[in-house]
Each structure stands twice: as structure tokens, then as C-alpha cells.
Amino acid sequence: MKRTDKRGLVRAAARARQKAVAPYSKFQVGAAILTRSGRIIPGANVESASYGLTCCAERVALFNALISGKKNFVAIAVVARAPGGPMPCGACRQLLAEYAPHAAVWVADSRNLNVIREFAVGDLLPGAFLAVPGDSD
Ligand code: THU
């Protein structure tokens, strides 16, 4: 993948971040997923007064992509005002392991989009639970 593609996806995540609905934490996060066919699908975090119902930017982007009929994901970029960029939480790692197992994760601090750290979904959640085991009774 060309370097500009990586930068482009990070920029898309930074744009999506502007749509964050984070009145409680004020921590705005943007994400953007790149499909195999080259489509970019955005997400941003959405918080609830019942804090635990909050949905992270990564999952909003992933759900957005899935309900758009997309199945093959090359990468997800995540941007927030955080040193080194925001690392996906455990819940997002689980969903990414299930639906985007081969994707790269690119994270960047919104204050410097040129510094991009890269991870593999498979490395972020080793031994992920992937399917309900068959009923053997
Ligand atoms: N958040 C994300 O959207 N993605 C992350 O990777 C980390 C955390 C959100 C959830 C909540 O709205 C806010 O950031 C503070 O935790």
C-alpha cells in the first residue's frame, strides 16, 4: 500500500472525528475503514448519559461498513488527541478480530497526523474468541 493511502485514511479519520458526540468525556475520536474495493467508511464515538452505552469510533465505523454490505477490510485508522494516537479498547479489538481480522490498525495523534503507528488486528487480540462452539451434548 502506498504511503499516501495511509495518510489519506488517517486524514479521513481526522475528518470523521469532527462528528464525534462526546459531551461527557470531551474525548473526540474519529475512525475510518478502508475496504478492499477502496471505499472509505467513517465513524466517530457516540456517548450516552448512561456512560457504559457509549460506542467507540472504531465500532461505529465497523458497523457502518458492515451495514453498507462491506466485508473485506484492509485497514482502520483511528485519530484522537492522544500521545501516539489512541489504541482501540478491548471491545473494539474483539469486533475487529471477528470482522476485520486481516486489517492493519493505523493510529495517530490529531496534533500530528504525519506520525502514524501501525499494528495488526491479530496482534492486538491474540487468541480471540471467534465463534460459538458447536453443541456437543
Ligand atoms: N474511545 C473511542 O472512541 N475509541 C478508542 O479507541 C478509545 C476510546 C471513546 C469512548 C469514549 O467516548 C471516549 O473515547 C473516552 O473513553
PDB file of C-alpha atoms and ligand atoms in Angstrom:
ATOM      1  CA  MET A   1       0.000   0.000   0.000  1.00  0.00           C
ATOM      2  CA  LYS A   2       1.260   3.435  -0.884  1.00  0.00           C
ATOM      3  CA  ARG A   3       2.213   5.781   1.919  1.00  0.00           C
ATOM      4  CA  THR A   4      -0.287   8.346   0.629  1.00  0.00           C
ATOM      5  CA  ASP A   5      -3.091   5.802   1.120  1.00  0.00           C
ATOM      6  CA  LYS A   6      -2.140   5.505   4.755  1.00  0.00           C
ATOM      7  CA  ARG A   7      -2.070   9.262   5.151  1.00  0.00           C
ATOM      8  CA  GLY A   8      -5.360   9.551   3.288  1.00  0.00           C
ATOM      9  CA  LEU A   9      -7.114   7.125   5.609  1.00  0.00           C
ATOM     10  CA  VAL A  10      -5.718   8.896   8.673  1.00  0.00           C
ATOM     11  CA  ARG A  11      -6.961  12.198   7.293  1.00  0.00           C
ATOM     12  CA  ALA A  12     -10.399  10.649   6.771  1.00  0.00           C
ATOM     13  CA  ALA A  13     -10.376   9.542  10.408  1.00  0.00           C
ATOM     14  CA  ALA A  14      -9.425  13.062  11.470  1.00  0.00           C
ATOM     15  CA  ARG A  15     -12.372  14.433   9.471  1.00  0.00           C
ATOM     16  CA  ALA A  16     -14.720  11.870  11.000  1.00  0.00           C
ATOM     17  CA  ARG A  17     -13.520  12.917  14.453  1.00  0.00           C
ATOM     18  CA  GLN A  18     -15.251  16.251  13.940  1.00  0.00           C
ATOM     19  CA  LYS A  19     -18.557  14.344  14.044  1.00  0.00           C
ATOM     20  CA  ALA A  20     -17.886  12.820  17.472  1.00  0.00           C
ATOM     21  CA  VAL A  21     -20.702  13.128  20.006  1.00  0.00           C
ATOM     22  CA  ALA A  22     -18.701  13.166  23.219  1.00  0.00           C
ATOM     23  CA  PRO A  23     -20.379  15.620  25.622  1.00  0.00           C
ATOM     24  CA  TYR A  24     -19.300  13.694  28.724  1.00  0.00           C
ATOM     25  CA  SER A  25     -15.648  12.815  28.217  1.00  0.00           C
ATOM     26  CA  LYS A  26     -14.998  15.530  25.608  1.00  0.00           C
ATOM     27  CA  PHE A  27     -12.567  12.978  24.150  1.00  0.00           C
ATOM     28  CA  GLN A  28     -13.333  13.017  20.454  1.00  0.00           C
ATOM     29  CA  VAL A  29     -12.258  10.035  18.396  1.00  0.00           C
ATOM     30  CA  GLY A  30     -12.518   9.508  14.656  1.00  0.00           C
ATOM     31  CA  ALA A  31     -12.070   6.341  12.665  1.00  0.00           C
ATOM     32  CA  ALA A  32     -12.087   5.390   9.009  1.00  0.00           C
ATOM     33  CA  ILE A  33     -12.152   1.925   7.494  1.00  0.00           C
ATOM     34  CA  LEU A  34     -10.669   1.108   4.103  1.00  0.00           C
ATOM     35  CA  THR A  35     -12.382  -1.670   2.164  1.00  0.00           C
ATOM     36  CA  ARG A  36     -10.645  -3.925  -0.332  1.00  0.00           C
ATOM     37  CA  SER A  37     -12.503  -2.140  -3.115  1.00  0.00           C
ATOM     38  CA  GLY A  38     -11.060   1.199  -1.978  1.00  0.00           C
ATOM     39  CA  ARG A  39     -14.094   2.635  -0.207  1.00  0.00           C
ATOM     40  CA  ILE A  40     -13.515   4.663   2.958  1.00  0.00           C
ATOM     41  CA  ILE A  41     -16.187   4.455   5.638  1.00  0.00           C
ATOM     42  CA  PRO A  42     -16.133   6.797   8.647  1.00  0.00           C
ATOM     43  CA  GLY A  43     -17.067   6.508  12.301  1.00  0.00           C
ATOM     44  CA  ALA A  44     -16.843   8.628  15.448  1.00  0.00           C
ATOM     45  CA  ASN A  45     -17.525   7.955  19.091  1.00  0.00           C
ATOM     46  CA  VAL A  46     -21.066   8.470  20.393  1.00  0.00           C
ATOM     47  CA  GLU A  47     -21.586   8.787  24.144  1.00  0.00           C
ATOM     48  CA  SER A  48     -24.594   8.194  26.358  1.00  0.00           C
ATOM     49  CA  ALA A  49     -25.753   9.749  29.637  1.00  0.00           C
ATOM     50  CA  SER A  50     -25.635   6.124  30.746  1.00  0.00           C
ATOM     51  CA  TYR A  51     -21.899   6.120  30.182  1.00  0.00           C
ATOM     52  CA  GLY A  52     -21.478   2.415  29.577  1.00  0.00           C
ATOM     53  CA  LEU A  53     -23.645   2.567  26.470  1.00  0.00           C
ATOM     54  CA  THR A  54     -21.050   4.688  24.721  1.00  0.00           C
ATOM     55  CA  CYS A  55     -19.839   3.334  21.399  1.00  0.00           C
ATOM     56  CA  CYS A  56     -16.268   3.881  20.278  1.00  0.00           C
ATOM     57  CA  ALA A  57     -15.352   5.368  16.921  1.00  0.00           C
ATOM     58  CA  GLU A  58     -13.858   2.084  15.727  1.00  0.00           C
ATOM     59  CA  ARG A  59     -17.069   0.157  16.273  1.00  0.00           C
ATOM     60  CA  VAL A  60     -19.223   2.882  14.764  1.00  0.00           C
ATOM     61  CA  ALA A  61     -17.032   2.766  11.642  1.00  0.00           C
ATOM     62  CA  LEU A  62     -17.061  -1.022  11.554  1.00  0.00           C
ATOM     63  CA  PHE A  63     -20.839  -1.234  11.991  1.00  0.00           C
ATOM     64  CA  ASN A  64     -21.318   1.474   9.402  1.00  0.00           C
ATOM     65  CA  ALA A  65     -19.195  -0.537   6.958  1.00  0.00           C
ATOM     66  CA  LEU A  66     -20.920  -3.825   7.740  1.00  0.00           C
ATOM     67  CA  ILE A  67     -24.415  -2.448   7.260  1.00  0.00           C
ATOM     68  CA  SER A  68     -23.223  -0.963   3.965  1.00  0.00           C
ATOM     69  CA  GLY A  69     -22.618  -4.530   2.844  1.00  0.00           C
ATOM     70  CA  LYS A  70     -18.824  -4.381   3.078  1.00  0.00           C
ATOM     71  CA  LYS A  71     -16.982  -7.489   4.179  1.00  0.00           C
ATOM     72  CA  ASN A  72     -13.306  -7.171   3.318  1.00  0.00           C
ATOM     73  CA  PHE A  73     -11.315  -4.613   5.218  1.00  0.00           C
ATOM     74  CA  VAL A  74      -7.729  -3.600   4.558  1.00  0.00           C
ATOM     75  CA  ALA A  75      -7.162  -1.117   7.367  1.00  0.00           C
ATOM     76  CA  ILE A  76      -8.752   1.055  10.014  1.00  0.00           C
ATOM     77  CA  ALA A  77      -7.328   4.427  11.008  1.00  0.00           C
ATOM     78  CA  VAL A  78      -8.072   5.943  14.404  1.00  0.00           C
ATOM     79  CA  VAL A  79      -7.355   9.539  15.414  1.00  0.00           C
ATOM     80  CA  ALA A  80      -7.694  11.353  18.731  1.00  0.00           C
ATOM     81  CA  ARG A  81      -5.824  13.961  20.711  1.00  0.00           C
ATOM     82  CA  ALA A  82      -3.667  11.424  22.483  1.00  0.00           C
ATOM     83  CA  PRO A  83       0.110  10.957  22.543  1.00  0.00           C
ATOM     84  CA  GLY A  84       0.975   8.422  19.870  1.00  0.00           C
ATOM     85  CA  GLY A  85      -2.682   8.116  18.879  1.00  0.00           C
ATOM     86  CA  PRO A  86      -5.495   6.166  20.580  1.00  0.00           C
ATOM     87  CA  MET A  87      -5.261   2.413  21.000  1.00  0.00           C
ATOM     88  CA  PRO A  88      -8.527   0.517  20.382  1.00  0.00           C
ATOM     89  CA  CYS A  89     -10.216  -0.712  23.555  1.00  0.00           C
ATOM     90  CA  GLY A  90     -10.812  -4.390  24.262  1.00  0.00           C
ATOM     91  CA  ALA A  91     -14.377  -4.355  22.948  1.00  0.00           C
ATOM     92  CA  CYS A  92     -13.273  -2.861  19.638  1.00  0.00           C
ATOM     93  CA  ARG A  93     -10.408  -5.351  19.370  1.00  0.00           C
ATOM     94  CA  GLN A  94     -12.917  -8.174  19.718  1.00  0.00           C
ATOM     95  CA  LEU A  95     -15.186  -6.821  16.970  1.00  0.00           C
ATOM     96  CA  LEU A  96     -12.219  -6.113  14.708  1.00  0.00           C
ATOM     97  CA  ALA A  97     -10.883  -9.632  15.294  1.00  0.00           C
ATOM     98  CA  GLU A  98     -14.249 -11.006  14.183  1.00  0.00           C
ATOM     99  CA  TYR A  99     -14.991  -8.807  11.189  1.00  0.00           C
ATOM    100  CA  ALA A 100     -11.648  -7.351  10.107  1.00  0.00           C
ATOM    101  CA  PRO A 101      -9.106  -9.996  11.130  1.00  0.00           C
ATOM    102  CA  HIS A 102      -6.587  -9.123   8.430  1.00  0.00           C
ATOM    103  CA  ALA A 103      -6.799  -5.366   8.777  1.00  0.00           C
ATOM    104  CA  ALA A 104      -3.974  -3.054   9.746  1.00  0.00           C
ATOM    105  CA  VAL A 105      -4.671  -0.536  12.519  1.00  0.00           C
ATOM    106  CA  TRP A 106      -3.183   2.897  11.973  1.00  0.00           C
ATOM    107  CA  VAL A 107      -3.323   5.323  14.871  1.00  0.00           C
ATOM    108  CA  ALA A 108      -2.342   8.967  15.003  1.00  0.00           C
ATOM    109  CA  ASP A 109      -2.477  11.932  17.333  1.00  0.00           C
ATOM    110  CA  SER A 110      -4.769  14.610  15.898  1.00  0.00           C
ATOM    111  CA  ARG A 111      -1.991  17.147  16.544  1.00  0.00           C
ATOM    112  CA  ASN A 112       0.385  15.380  14.166  1.00  0.00           C
ATOM    113  CA  LEU A 113      -1.243  13.223  11.524  1.00  0.00           C
ATOM    114  CA  ASN A 114       2.115  12.532   9.907  1.00  0.00           C
ATOM    115  CA  VAL A 115       3.234  10.233  12.710  1.00  0.00           C
ATOM    116  CA  ILE A 116       1.302   7.017  12.202  1.00  0.00           C
ATOM    117  CA  ARG A 117       1.783   3.927  14.346  1.00  0.00           C
ATOM    118  CA  GLU A 118       0.819   0.615  12.800  1.00  0.00           C
ATOM    119  CA  PHE A 119      -0.498  -2.574  14.375  1.00  0.00           C
ATOM    120  CA  ALA A 120      -2.151  -5.751  13.116  1.00  0.00           C
ATOM    121  CA  VAL A 121      -5.601  -6.669  14.411  1.00  0.00           C
ATOM    122  CA  GLY A 122      -4.341 -10.203  15.014  1.00  0.00           C
ATOM    123  CA  ASP A 123      -1.592  -8.906  17.301  1.00  0.00           C
ATOM    124  CA  LEU A 124      -3.937  -6.693  19.316  1.00  0.00           C
ATOM    125  CA  LEU A 125      -6.098  -9.598  20.492  1.00  0.00           C
ATOM    126  CA  PRO A 126      -4.198 -12.872  20.395  1.00  0.00           C
ATOM    127  CA  GLY A 127      -6.373 -15.925  20.855  1.00  0.00           C
ATOM    128  CA  ALA A 128      -9.583 -14.032  20.142  1.00  0.00           C
ATOM    129  CA  PHE A 129     -12.866 -15.832  20.715  1.00  0.00           C
ATOM    130  CA  LEU A 130     -14.248 -16.180  17.191  1.00  0.00           C
ATOM    131  CA  ALA A 131     -17.303 -18.422  17.150  1.00  0.00           C
ATOM    132  CA  VAL A 132     -19.774 -20.104  19.405  1.00  0.00           C
ATOM    133  CA  PRO A 133     -18.526 -23.682  19.770  1.00  0.00           C
ATOM    134  CA  GLY A 134     -20.846 -26.359  18.394  1.00  0.00           C
ATOM    135  CA  ASP A 135     -23.216 -28.020  20.849  1.00  0.00           C
ATOM    136  CA  SER A 136     -21.553 -31.335  21.582  1.00  0.00           C
ATOM    137  CA  ASP A 137     -24.160 -32.729  24.015  1.00  0.00           C
TER     138      ASP A 137
HETATM  139  N1  THU B   1     -12.980   5.881  22.610  1.00  0.00           N
HETATM  140  C1  THU B   1     -13.016   5.584  21.282  1.00  0.00           C
HETATM  141  O1  THU B   1     -13.933   6.012  20.558  1.00  0.00           O
HETATM  142  N2  THU B   1     -12.034   4.821  20.770  1.00  0.00           N
HETATM  143  C2  THU B   1     -10.936   4.417  21.445  1.00  0.00           C
HETATM  144  O2  THU B   1     -10.058   3.787  20.879  1.00  0.00           O
HETATM  145  C3  THU B   1     -10.806   4.724  22.873  1.00  0.00           C
HETATM  146  C4  THU B   1     -11.981   5.368  23.500  1.00  0.00           C
HETATM  147  C5  THU B   1     -14.006   6.779  23.142  1.00  0.00           C
HETATM  148  C6  THU B   1     -15.025   6.182  24.056  1.00  0.00           C
HETATM  149  C7  THU B   1     -15.457   7.404  24.846  1.00  0.00           C
HETATM  150  O3  THU B   1     -16.439   8.108  24.118  1.00  0.00           O
HETATM  151  C8  THU B   1     -14.219   8.263  24.911  1.00  0.00           C
HETATM  152  O4  THU B   1     -13.364   7.799  23.883  1.00  0.00           O
HETATM  153  C9  THU B   1     -13.499   8.224  26.237  1.00  0.00           C
HETATM  154  O5  THU B   1     -13.221   6.923  26.602  1.00  0.00           O
END
